Short mmCIF file of C-alpha atoms and ligand atoms in Angstrom, two decimals:
data_model
loop_
_atom_site.label_atom_id
_atom_site.label_comp_id
_atom_site.label_asym_id
_atom_site.label_seq_id
_atom_site.Cartn_x
_atom_site.Cartn_y
_atom_site.Cartn_z
CA UNK A 1 31.65 158.54 79.54
CA UNK A 2 31.97 155.53 77.21
CA UNK A 3 30.77 151.97 77.84
CA UNK A 4 32.79 149.59 79.97
CA UNK A 5 34.27 147.46 77.21
CA UNK A 6 35.55 150.55 75.44
CA UNK A 7 36.78 152.25 78.58
CA UNK A 8 40.34 153.48 78.38
CA UNK A 9 42.31 153.48 81.56
CA UNK A 10 45.53 155.20 82.54
CA UNK A 11 47.66 153.84 85.35
CA UNK A 12 49.81 156.50 86.96
CA UNK A 13 52.91 154.96 88.52
CA UNK A 14 54.27 151.70 87.12
CA UNK A 15 55.85 150.20 90.21
CA UNK A 16 54.72 146.96 91.71
CA UNK A 17 51.06 147.97 92.02
CA UNK A 18 50.81 149.97 88.78
CA UNK A 19 52.56 147.51 86.45
CA UNK A 20 50.52 144.61 87.83
CA UNK A 21 47.26 146.55 87.55
CA UNK A 22 48.08 147.70 83.99
CA UNK A 23 48.78 144.16 82.77
CA UNK A 24 45.73 142.67 84.51
CA UNK A 25 43.28 145.36 83.29
CA UNK A 26 44.50 144.82 79.71
CA UNK A 27 43.95 141.12 80.23
CA UNK A 28 40.39 141.92 81.33
CA UNK A 29 39.79 143.64 77.98
CA UNK A 30 40.47 147.32 78.67
CA UNK A 31 42.75 149.60 76.71
CA UNK A 32 45.46 150.73 79.08
CA UNK A 33 48.26 153.27 79.17
CA UNK A 34 50.88 153.15 81.94
CA UNK A 35 52.46 156.48 82.91
CA UNK A 36 55.63 157.02 84.89
CA UNK A 37 58.19 159.79 85.31
CA UNK A 38 60.97 157.16 85.37
CA UNK A 39 62.10 156.83 81.74
CA UNK A 40 64.24 153.76 82.39
CA UNK A 41 61.28 151.92 83.89
CA UNK A 42 59.03 152.89 80.98
CA UNK A 43 61.67 151.72 78.47
CA UNK A 44 61.87 148.35 80.19
CA UNK A 45 58.10 147.93 80.26
CA UNK A 46 57.85 148.96 76.61
CA UNK A 47 60.21 146.13 75.75
CA UNK A 48 57.98 143.73 77.69
CA UNK A 49 60.27 143.40 80.72
CA UNK A 50 59.04 143.64 84.32
CA UNK A 51 61.45 145.77 86.41
CA UNK A 52 60.99 143.53 89.48
CA UNK A 53 60.37 139.88 90.36
CA UNK A 54 56.71 138.90 90.47
CA UNK A 55 55.61 135.36 89.58
CA UNK A 56 53.32 135.29 86.50
CA UNK A 57 53.57 139.00 85.70
CA UNK A 58 56.12 138.60 82.89
CA UNK A 59 53.82 136.26 80.98
CA UNK A 60 50.68 138.35 81.37
CA UNK A 61 52.57 141.52 80.44
CA UNK A 62 54.18 140.03 77.31
CA UNK A 63 50.92 138.47 76.17
CA UNK A 64 48.99 141.68 76.57
CA UNK A 65 51.64 143.88 74.93
CA UNK A 66 50.95 141.80 71.81
CA UNK A 67 47.26 142.81 71.79
CA UNK A 68 48.24 146.43 71.17
CA UNK A 69 45.89 147.42 74.01
CA UNK A 70 48.70 148.10 76.49
CA UNK A 71 51.29 150.82 76.11
CA UNK A 72 53.52 152.96 78.27
CA UNK A 73 54.47 156.64 78.26
CA UNK A 74 56.15 159.36 80.30
CA UNK A 75 53.69 161.97 79.05
CA UNK A 76 50.76 163.01 81.27
CA UNK A 77 49.31 164.94 78.32
CA UNK A 78 49.16 161.70 76.32
CA UNK A 79 47.55 159.83 79.21
CA UNK A 80 44.94 162.58 79.72
CA UNK A 81 44.13 162.64 76.01
CA UNK A 82 43.79 158.83 75.92
CA UNK A 83 41.98 157.80 79.10
CA UNK A 84 38.52 158.21 80.67
CA UNK A 85 39.64 156.80 83.99
CA UNK A 86 42.97 157.41 85.73
CA UNK A 87 44.15 155.14 88.53
CA UNK A 88 46.82 156.63 90.77
CA UNK A 89 49.19 153.84 91.81
CA UNK A 90 52.28 155.70 93.02
CA UNK A 91 54.19 154.90 96.21
CA UNK A 92 53.73 156.50 99.63
CA UNK A 93 56.95 155.58 101.44
CA UNK A 94 57.82 156.57 105.00
CA UNK A 95 59.24 160.08 105.31
CA UNK A 96 62.92 160.38 106.17
CA UNK A 97 62.28 162.66 109.12
CA UNK A 98 59.31 160.93 110.82
CA UNK A 99 57.00 157.93 110.76
CA UNK A 100 54.47 159.80 108.59
CA UNK A 101 53.78 158.99 104.94
CA UNK A 102 55.62 160.88 102.22
CA UNK A 103 52.81 162.13 99.98
CA UNK A 104 55.01 163.89 97.44
CA UNK A 105 54.45 161.28 94.69
CA UNK A 106 50.66 161.29 95.12
CA UNK A 107 50.54 165.09 95.17
CA UNK A 108 52.76 165.32 92.13
CA UNK A 109 50.68 162.76 90.18
CA UNK A 110 47.56 164.91 90.66
CA UNK A 111 49.42 168.13 89.92
CA UNK A 112 50.92 166.79 86.70
CA UNK A 113 47.72 165.18 85.45
CA UNK A 114 45.10 167.80 86.36
CA UNK A 115 46.16 170.63 83.98
CA UNK A 116 45.57 168.26 81.03
CA UNK A 117 42.01 167.29 81.99
CA UNK A 118 39.82 169.14 79.51
CA UNK A 119 36.83 166.74 79.46
CA UNK A 120 34.84 165.05 82.24
CA UNK A 121 37.18 162.52 83.85
CA UNK A 122 37.31 160.16 86.82
CA UNK A 123 40.52 159.88 88.85
CA UNK A 124 40.72 157.13 91.47
CA UNK A 125 43.56 156.78 93.95
CA UNK A 126 44.77 153.28 94.81
CA UNK A 127 47.85 154.27 96.81
CA UNK A 128 47.81 153.82 100.58
CA UNK A 129 47.30 157.27 102.09
CA UNK A 130 46.58 158.76 105.52
CA UNK A 131 42.86 159.27 106.14
CA UNK A 132 41.81 162.70 104.92
CA UNK A 133 44.26 162.84 101.99
CA UNK A 134 41.67 162.05 99.29
CA UNK A 135 39.40 164.95 100.27
CA UNK A 136 42.31 167.38 99.96
CA UNK A 137 43.33 165.90 96.61
CA UNK A 138 39.75 166.03 95.27
CA UNK A 139 39.64 169.78 95.87
CA UNK A 140 43.10 170.27 94.36
CA UNK A 141 42.13 168.26 91.26
CA UNK A 142 39.01 170.35 90.64
CA UNK A 143 41.00 173.56 91.11
CA UNK A 144 43.81 172.62 88.71
CA UNK A 145 41.78 170.87 86.00
CA UNK A 146 40.47 173.07 83.14
CA UNK A 147 37.25 171.01 83.34
CA UNK A 148 36.87 171.98 87.00
CA UNK A 149 34.54 169.87 89.13
CA UNK A 150 33.91 167.54 86.21
CA UNK A 151 37.27 166.04 87.14
CA UNK A 152 36.10 163.84 90.00
CA UNK A 153 38.20 161.93 92.48
CA UNK A 154 37.47 158.71 94.38
CA UNK A 155 39.62 156.41 96.49
CA UNK A 156 39.85 152.66 96.11
CA UNK A 157 42.52 150.90 98.19
CA UNK A 158 44.23 147.79 96.85
CA UNK A 159 45.11 144.75 98.92
CA UNK A 160 47.72 143.10 96.69
CA UNK A 161 50.23 140.80 98.30
CA UNK A 162 53.63 140.76 96.64
CA UNK A 163 54.17 137.38 95.04
CA UNK A 164 50.42 137.07 94.40
CA UNK A 165 49.81 140.39 92.65
CA UNK A 166 48.22 138.99 89.48
CA UNK A 167 45.94 136.62 91.37
CA UNK A 168 44.93 139.33 93.89
CA UNK A 169 44.14 141.80 91.08
CA UNK A 170 42.09 139.43 88.95
CA UNK A 171 40.41 137.73 91.92
CA UNK A 172 40.33 140.23 94.80
CA UNK A 173 38.62 139.21 98.04
CA UNK A 174 36.77 142.54 98.10
CA UNK A 175 36.60 145.82 96.21
CA UNK A 176 36.16 149.03 98.19
CA UNK A 177 35.32 152.33 96.52
CA UNK A 178 35.32 155.54 98.49
CA UNK A 179 33.16 158.09 96.74
CA UNK A 180 29.96 160.04 97.03
CA UNK A 181 29.79 160.61 93.27
CA UNK A 182 27.38 158.41 91.26
CA UNK A 183 29.65 158.84 88.23
CA UNK A 184 32.75 157.56 90.02
CA UNK A 185 30.76 154.62 91.37
CA UNK A 186 29.39 153.81 87.90
CA UNK A 187 32.83 153.87 86.31
CA UNK A 188 34.31 151.66 89.01
CA UNK A 189 31.43 149.19 88.74
CA UNK A 190 32.11 149.02 85.01
CA UNK A 191 35.83 148.48 85.64
CA UNK A 192 35.23 145.57 88.03
CA UNK A 193 32.10 144.17 86.31
CA UNK A 194 33.64 140.75 85.78
CA UNK A 195 34.67 140.45 89.44
CA UNK A 196 31.26 141.72 90.64
CA UNK A 197 29.58 139.09 88.45
CA UNK A 198 31.82 136.47 90.03
CA UNK A 199 30.48 137.46 93.44
CA UNK A 200 33.36 139.58 94.78
CA UNK A 201 31.92 141.88 97.48
CA UNK A 202 31.76 145.47 96.21
CA UNK A 203 31.54 148.08 98.95
CA UNK A 204 30.84 151.74 98.35
CA UNK A 205 31.84 153.98 101.25
CA UNK A 206 32.83 157.58 101.83
CA UNK A 207 36.45 158.39 101.00
CA UNK A 208 37.59 158.48 104.62
CA UNK A 209 36.30 154.98 105.29
CA UNK A 210 37.94 153.65 102.14
CA UNK A 211 41.28 155.18 103.14
CA UNK A 212 40.93 153.70 106.62
CA UNK A 213 40.03 150.20 105.36
CA UNK A 214 43.50 149.80 103.89
CA UNK A 215 45.55 151.02 106.82
CA UNK A 216 43.40 149.22 109.37
CA UNK A 217 43.69 145.94 107.40
CA UNK A 218 47.47 146.24 107.46
CA UNK A 219 47.45 147.28 111.12
CA UNK A 220 45.39 144.20 111.94
CA UNK A 221 47.72 141.87 110.03
CA UNK A 222 50.78 143.40 111.71
CA UNK A 223 49.09 143.05 115.09
CA UNK A 224 48.31 139.40 114.46
CA UNK A 225 51.94 138.65 113.58
CA UNK A 226 53.24 140.57 116.58
CA UNK A 227 50.70 138.85 118.82
CA UNK A 228 52.05 135.40 117.99
CA UNK A 229 55.60 136.73 118.23
CA UNK A 230 54.84 138.05 121.71
CA UNK A 231 53.63 134.53 122.55
CA UNK A 232 56.96 133.27 121.17
CA UNK A 233 58.80 135.50 123.65
CA UNK A 234 56.74 134.10 126.52
CA UNK A 235 57.03 130.53 125.23
CA UNK A 236 60.81 130.68 125.17
CA UNK A 237 61.11 131.58 128.83
CA UNK A 238 58.16 129.49 130.00
CA UNK A 239 59.45 126.32 128.35
CA UNK A 240 56.58 126.14 125.82
CA UNK A 241 56.54 125.64 122.05
CA UNK A 242 55.03 128.53 120.08
CA UNK A 243 54.51 126.41 116.94
CA UNK A 244 52.25 124.01 118.82
CA UNK A 245 50.58 126.97 120.51
CA UNK A 246 49.90 128.61 117.12
CA UNK A 247 48.51 125.39 115.71
CA UNK A 248 46.19 124.93 118.67
CA UNK A 249 44.96 128.54 118.35
CA UNK A 250 44.40 128.17 114.60
CA UNK A 251 41.64 125.56 114.98
CA UNK A 252 39.43 128.19 116.60
CA UNK A 253 37.96 129.69 113.45
CA UNK A 254 37.39 133.00 115.20
CA UNK A 255 41.19 133.22 115.38
CA UNK A 256 42.29 131.33 112.25
CA UNK A 257 45.78 130.23 111.32
CA UNK A 258 46.73 132.82 108.70
CA UNK A 259 49.30 135.44 109.69
CA UNK A 260 49.93 133.50 112.85
CA UNK A 261 53.37 132.36 111.76
CA UNK A 262 55.90 133.09 114.53
CA UNK A 263 59.44 134.05 113.60
CA UNK A 264 61.51 137.02 112.54
CA UNK A 265 58.43 139.14 111.96
CA UNK A 266 57.17 141.45 109.26
CA UNK A 267 59.04 143.72 106.87
CA UNK A 268 58.51 144.96 103.34
CA UNK A 269 57.26 148.14 101.76
CA UNK A 270 53.82 148.09 103.39
CA UNK A 271 53.20 146.77 106.89
CA UNK A 272 56.02 148.58 108.76
CA UNK A 273 55.55 151.99 107.13
CA UNK A 274 51.76 151.73 107.12
CA UNK A 275 51.47 151.20 110.88
CA UNK A 276 53.88 154.09 111.50
CA UNK A 277 52.00 156.41 109.13
CA UNK A 278 48.73 155.36 110.78
CA UNK A 279 50.10 156.30 114.22
CA UNK A 280 51.39 159.62 112.89
CA UNK A 281 47.97 160.42 111.42
CA UNK A 282 46.16 159.44 114.63
CA UNK A 283 48.46 161.83 116.45
CA UNK A 284 47.53 164.66 114.05
CA UNK A 285 43.85 163.86 114.51
CA UNK A 286 44.20 163.98 118.30
CA UNK A 287 43.38 160.27 118.78
CA UNK A 288 46.92 159.08 119.46
CA UNK A 289 45.87 156.78 122.39
CA UNK A 290 43.58 154.80 120.04
CA UNK A 291 46.60 153.49 118.18
CA UNK A 292 49.28 153.49 120.86
CA UNK A 293 49.14 149.66 120.83
CA UNK A 294 50.70 149.80 117.35
CA UNK A 295 53.87 151.18 118.96
CA UNK A 296 54.04 147.91 120.87
CA UNK A 297 53.31 145.92 117.71
CA UNK A 298 56.28 147.66 116.06
CA UNK A 299 58.49 147.15 119.13
CA UNK A 300 57.71 143.40 119.36
CA UNK A 301 58.55 143.13 115.67
CA UNK A 302 61.91 144.89 116.11
CA UNK A 303 62.75 142.73 119.14
CA UNK A 304 62.45 139.60 116.96
CA UNK A 305 65.42 140.81 114.95
CA UNK A 306 67.48 141.41 118.08
CA UNK A 307 66.48 138.01 119.51
CA UNK A 308 67.52 136.21 116.31
CA UNK A 309 70.94 137.84 116.54
CA UNK A 310 71.21 136.86 120.26
CA UNK A 311 70.44 133.22 119.51
CA UNK A 312 73.08 133.12 116.75
CA UNK A 313 75.61 134.78 119.05
CA UNK A 314 74.93 132.23 121.80
CA UNK A 315 75.36 129.38 119.32
CA UNK A 316 78.85 130.48 118.32
CA UNK A 317 80.07 131.13 121.84
CA UNK A 318 79.19 134.75 122.53
CA UNK A 319 81.12 136.79 119.95
CA UNK A 320 80.73 137.39 116.23
CA UNK A 321 84.20 138.88 115.68
CA UNK A 322 86.11 136.92 113.05
CA UNK A 323 83.37 134.29 112.65
CA UNK A 324 81.87 133.08 109.38
CA UNK A 325 78.10 133.51 109.17
CA UNK A 326 75.74 132.40 106.41
CA UNK A 327 72.40 134.14 105.88
CA UNK A 328 69.80 132.36 103.77
CA UNK A 329 67.36 134.96 102.46
CA UNK A 330 67.54 138.64 101.60
CA UNK A 331 64.01 139.43 100.35
CA UNK A 332 61.50 140.52 103.01
CA UNK A 333 59.47 137.41 102.20
CA UNK A 334 59.68 134.48 99.77
CA UNK A 335 58.66 134.79 96.10
CA UNK A 336 59.70 138.43 96.00
CA UNK A 337 62.89 140.36 95.27
CA UNK A 338 61.73 143.25 97.42
CA UNK A 339 64.26 144.12 100.10
CA UNK A 340 62.50 147.17 101.56
CA UNK A 341 62.76 146.92 105.36
CA UNK A 342 63.88 143.32 104.97
CA UNK A 343 64.26 141.65 108.38
CA UNK A 344 66.83 139.27 106.85
CA UNK A 345 69.11 142.05 105.59
CA UNK A 346 68.69 144.01 108.80
CA UNK A 347 69.92 141.00 110.80
CA UNK A 348 72.73 140.28 108.29
CA UNK A 349 73.98 143.89 108.42
CA UNK A 350 73.95 144.02 112.20
CA UNK A 351 75.90 140.76 112.46
CA UNK A 352 78.43 142.08 109.91
CA UNK A 353 78.78 145.28 111.93
CA UNK A 354 79.62 143.11 114.96
CA UNK A 355 82.68 141.76 113.16
CA UNK A 356 81.50 138.59 111.37
CA UNK A 357 82.13 137.69 107.74
CA UNK A 358 78.55 137.42 106.47
CA UNK A 359 77.66 135.68 103.20
CA UNK A 360 74.10 135.99 101.92
CA UNK A 361 72.25 133.87 99.38
CA UNK A 362 68.74 134.53 98.06
CA UNK A 363 67.04 133.01 95.00
CA UNK A 364 65.79 136.38 93.65
CA UNK A 365 67.00 139.39 95.63
CA UNK A 366 70.80 139.16 95.37
CA UNK A 367 71.26 142.03 92.90
CA UNK A 368 69.14 144.41 94.91
CA UNK A 369 70.77 143.34 98.17
CA UNK A 370 74.28 143.77 96.77
CA UNK A 371 73.45 147.27 95.59
CA UNK A 372 72.08 148.38 98.95
CA UNK A 373 74.44 146.45 101.26
CA UNK A 374 77.82 146.26 99.49
CA UNK A 375 79.52 145.52 102.82
CA UNK A 376 78.00 142.00 102.89
CA UNK A 377 79.32 138.97 101.02
CA UNK A 378 77.13 137.24 98.44
CA UNK A 379 77.17 133.76 96.93
CA UNK A 380 75.33 132.39 93.89
CA UNK A 381 73.97 129.28 95.64
CA UNK A 382 73.00 127.99 99.06
CA UNK A 383 75.89 125.55 99.26
CA UNK A 384 78.47 128.14 98.20
CA UNK A 385 77.08 130.60 100.75
CA UNK A 386 77.31 127.98 103.50
CA UNK A 387 80.97 127.13 102.85
CA UNK A 388 82.89 127.03 106.17
CA UNK A 389 80.04 128.64 108.11
CA UNK A 390 80.23 128.73 111.90
CA UNK A 391 76.48 129.29 111.95
CA UNK A 392 73.70 129.35 109.32
CA UNK A 393 70.66 131.62 109.71
CA UNK A 394 67.51 130.91 107.71
CA UNK A 395 65.79 134.30 107.55
CA UNK A 396 63.43 134.18 104.54
CA UNK A 397 61.48 130.96 104.08
CA UNK A 398 61.95 130.30 100.35
CA UNK A 399 60.89 126.76 99.34
CA UNK A 400 64.53 126.06 98.42
CA UNK A 401 65.50 126.58 102.07
CA UNK A 402 62.50 124.74 103.52
CA UNK A 403 63.49 121.74 101.40
CA UNK A 404 67.23 122.04 102.10
CA UNK A 405 69.04 118.78 102.70
CA UNK A 406 70.71 118.91 106.14
CA UNK A 407 73.29 116.30 105.13
CA UNK A 408 74.43 118.21 102.01
CA UNK A 409 74.52 121.48 103.90
CA UNK A 410 76.27 119.75 106.82
CA UNK A 411 79.05 118.62 104.49
CA UNK A 412 80.15 122.17 103.61
CA UNK A 413 79.78 124.11 106.88
CA UNK A 414 82.47 124.35 109.56
CA UNK A 415 79.93 123.81 112.34
CA UNK A 416 76.46 122.31 112.05
CA UNK A 417 74.58 125.12 113.79
CA UNK A 418 71.40 126.64 112.44
CA UNK A 419 69.04 129.39 113.54
CA UNK A 420 65.65 128.90 111.91
CA UNK A 421 64.34 132.46 111.96
CA UNK A 422 61.09 131.49 110.21
CA UNK A 423 60.23 128.20 111.96
CA UNK A 424 60.42 126.69 108.49
CA UNK A 425 62.39 123.50 109.18
CA UNK A 426 61.63 120.26 110.98
CA UNK A 427 63.77 120.38 114.15
CA UNK A 428 63.67 116.61 114.67
CA UNK A 429 64.98 115.92 111.17
CA UNK A 430 67.77 118.50 111.42
CA UNK A 431 68.84 117.37 114.89
CA UNK A 432 68.87 113.76 113.69
CA UNK A 433 71.32 114.89 110.99
CA UNK A 434 73.68 116.20 113.65
CA UNK A 435 72.71 119.86 113.63
CA UNK A 436 72.30 122.11 116.65
CA UNK A 437 68.92 123.62 115.79
CA UNK A 438 67.52 126.79 117.38
CA UNK A 439 64.35 128.71 116.58
CA UNK A 440 62.36 131.61 117.97
CA UNK A 441 59.74 130.64 120.52
CA UNK A 442 60.82 127.02 120.93
CA UNK A 443 63.10 125.10 123.24
C1 UDX B 501 50.82 143.32 102.74
C2 UDX B 501 49.33 142.95 102.81
O1 UDX B 501 49.21 141.54 103.02
C3 UDX B 501 48.60 143.36 101.54
O2 UDX B 501 47.21 143.08 101.65
C4 UDX B 501 48.80 144.85 101.33
O3 UDX B 501 48.20 145.28 100.15
C5 UDX B 501 50.30 145.17 101.30
O4 UDX B 501 50.93 144.71 102.49
P1 UDX B 501 52.97 142.28 101.52
O5 UDX B 501 53.75 143.46 101.99
O6 UDX B 501 53.13 141.80 100.12
O7 UDX B 501 51.39 142.56 101.68
O8 UDX B 501 53.37 141.08 102.48
P2 UDX B 501 52.62 140.02 103.39
O9 UDX B 501 52.45 138.76 102.66
O10 UDX B 501 51.45 140.62 104.03
O11 UDX B 501 53.77 139.76 104.48
C6 UDX B 501 54.27 140.84 105.27
C7 UDX B 501 55.37 140.41 106.18
O12 UDX B 501 54.83 139.64 107.25
C8 UDX B 501 56.46 139.55 105.55
O13 UDX B 501 57.72 140.05 105.97
C9 UDX B 501 56.20 138.17 106.10
O14 UDX B 501 57.38 137.42 106.20
C10 UDX B 501 55.62 138.48 107.47
N1 UDX B 501 54.75 137.44 108.02
C11 UDX B 501 53.59 137.10 107.38
C12 UDX B 501 55.08 136.82 109.22
O15 UDX B 501 56.10 137.13 109.83
N2 UDX B 501 54.24 135.88 109.73
C13 UDX B 501 53.10 135.51 109.12
O16 UDX B 501 52.40 134.65 109.65
C14 UDX B 501 52.76 136.14 107.90
#
């Protein structure tokens, strides 16, 4: 194995995680090759374009393409020839037929890479997988690789937040490596030397613990969001204000204020599917009761969507049929164009199915939304989307919406009625501008 500064890394899977990791590792001085089976994606990356919206990634990718240390390919043989370390960064979406994780991309990455491994190599998985997967893959890798057990596997979960992918890769809050192999540990220490020197905690665990760290972190975050959303449900009927409640809780530093934002709840490509896959795995392991609370976490989250629709329906007099509805936001969260399990689009589609004319505006996710939900209307700006609206729903808290001018918006709508699904606006200010303002968890 060569020294750190000369280490060549392959990144298998060039989606959100892989493309970000590839660009950042090149920036850290490594030679990197990105591998994907999707030729269109590889062509885009080769021309220096990022196939999705991620602040700062374009710049870091373009800059590092110029160094000649970053390239992309569809050939596993080329990646195996080039790299000493392979990082598996493919997706593990929810299966169509159950809540469990679909491991076909992870399995296929190992199966396509292994036959080309003819010299001692380290393969480290970064994808989120059910506990126990890595051990199975390690055995499979050694069986399929010509170099046999000299092809070693470890697991190292990532904790990237969309919208902050570059920052979270270059400055992670911790690095966890699941391995019992001194060689895997050595290679990963070399990879993250700069971060270790900067004081980032570096934890070496067994593979099972490393796999569990990721899913339990996401389960905890989902639980925290659903906890405050459960308090929102109680607040609404008890006459309390969940925003003040959340603020008061946040000053207790054992609780903290992060991920305590009440509203429409969580979506995206991680939290929802990860808690479901975690429950499915617990079931397989015979410890289903240990995670049955996550069913409730999921249910609270889904109820937020239904409650948002109820509030909008009440505001327009009980029936959506024939009404004009504006939805601000399509991405599952701001600063992203990701619409996977987007609460905003789920609410918009349901309202459209109840007979309303729904027009959606989002600063980044319109193209993706239009492709997946052609039945909805789309507008190129907030004001155009709000034209003649009977009710406006703010469902993704982009800065543009937080800073919206109630007077300008009030001038184009038919009725000044707004549902603030993210508790992102100042109710006093909006009411003073003549709006009927409603939010989740408040009076
Ligand atoms: C998450 C984890 O944060 C990250 O560590 C992991 O690697 C991948 O999954 P991400 O999916 O990018 O990252 O989104 P995140 O910022 O965690 O937000 C998830 C959802 O929770 C969003 O829909 C967001 O709107 C919602 N949310 C977040 C709330 O409803 N309230 C909050 O207080 C915080």
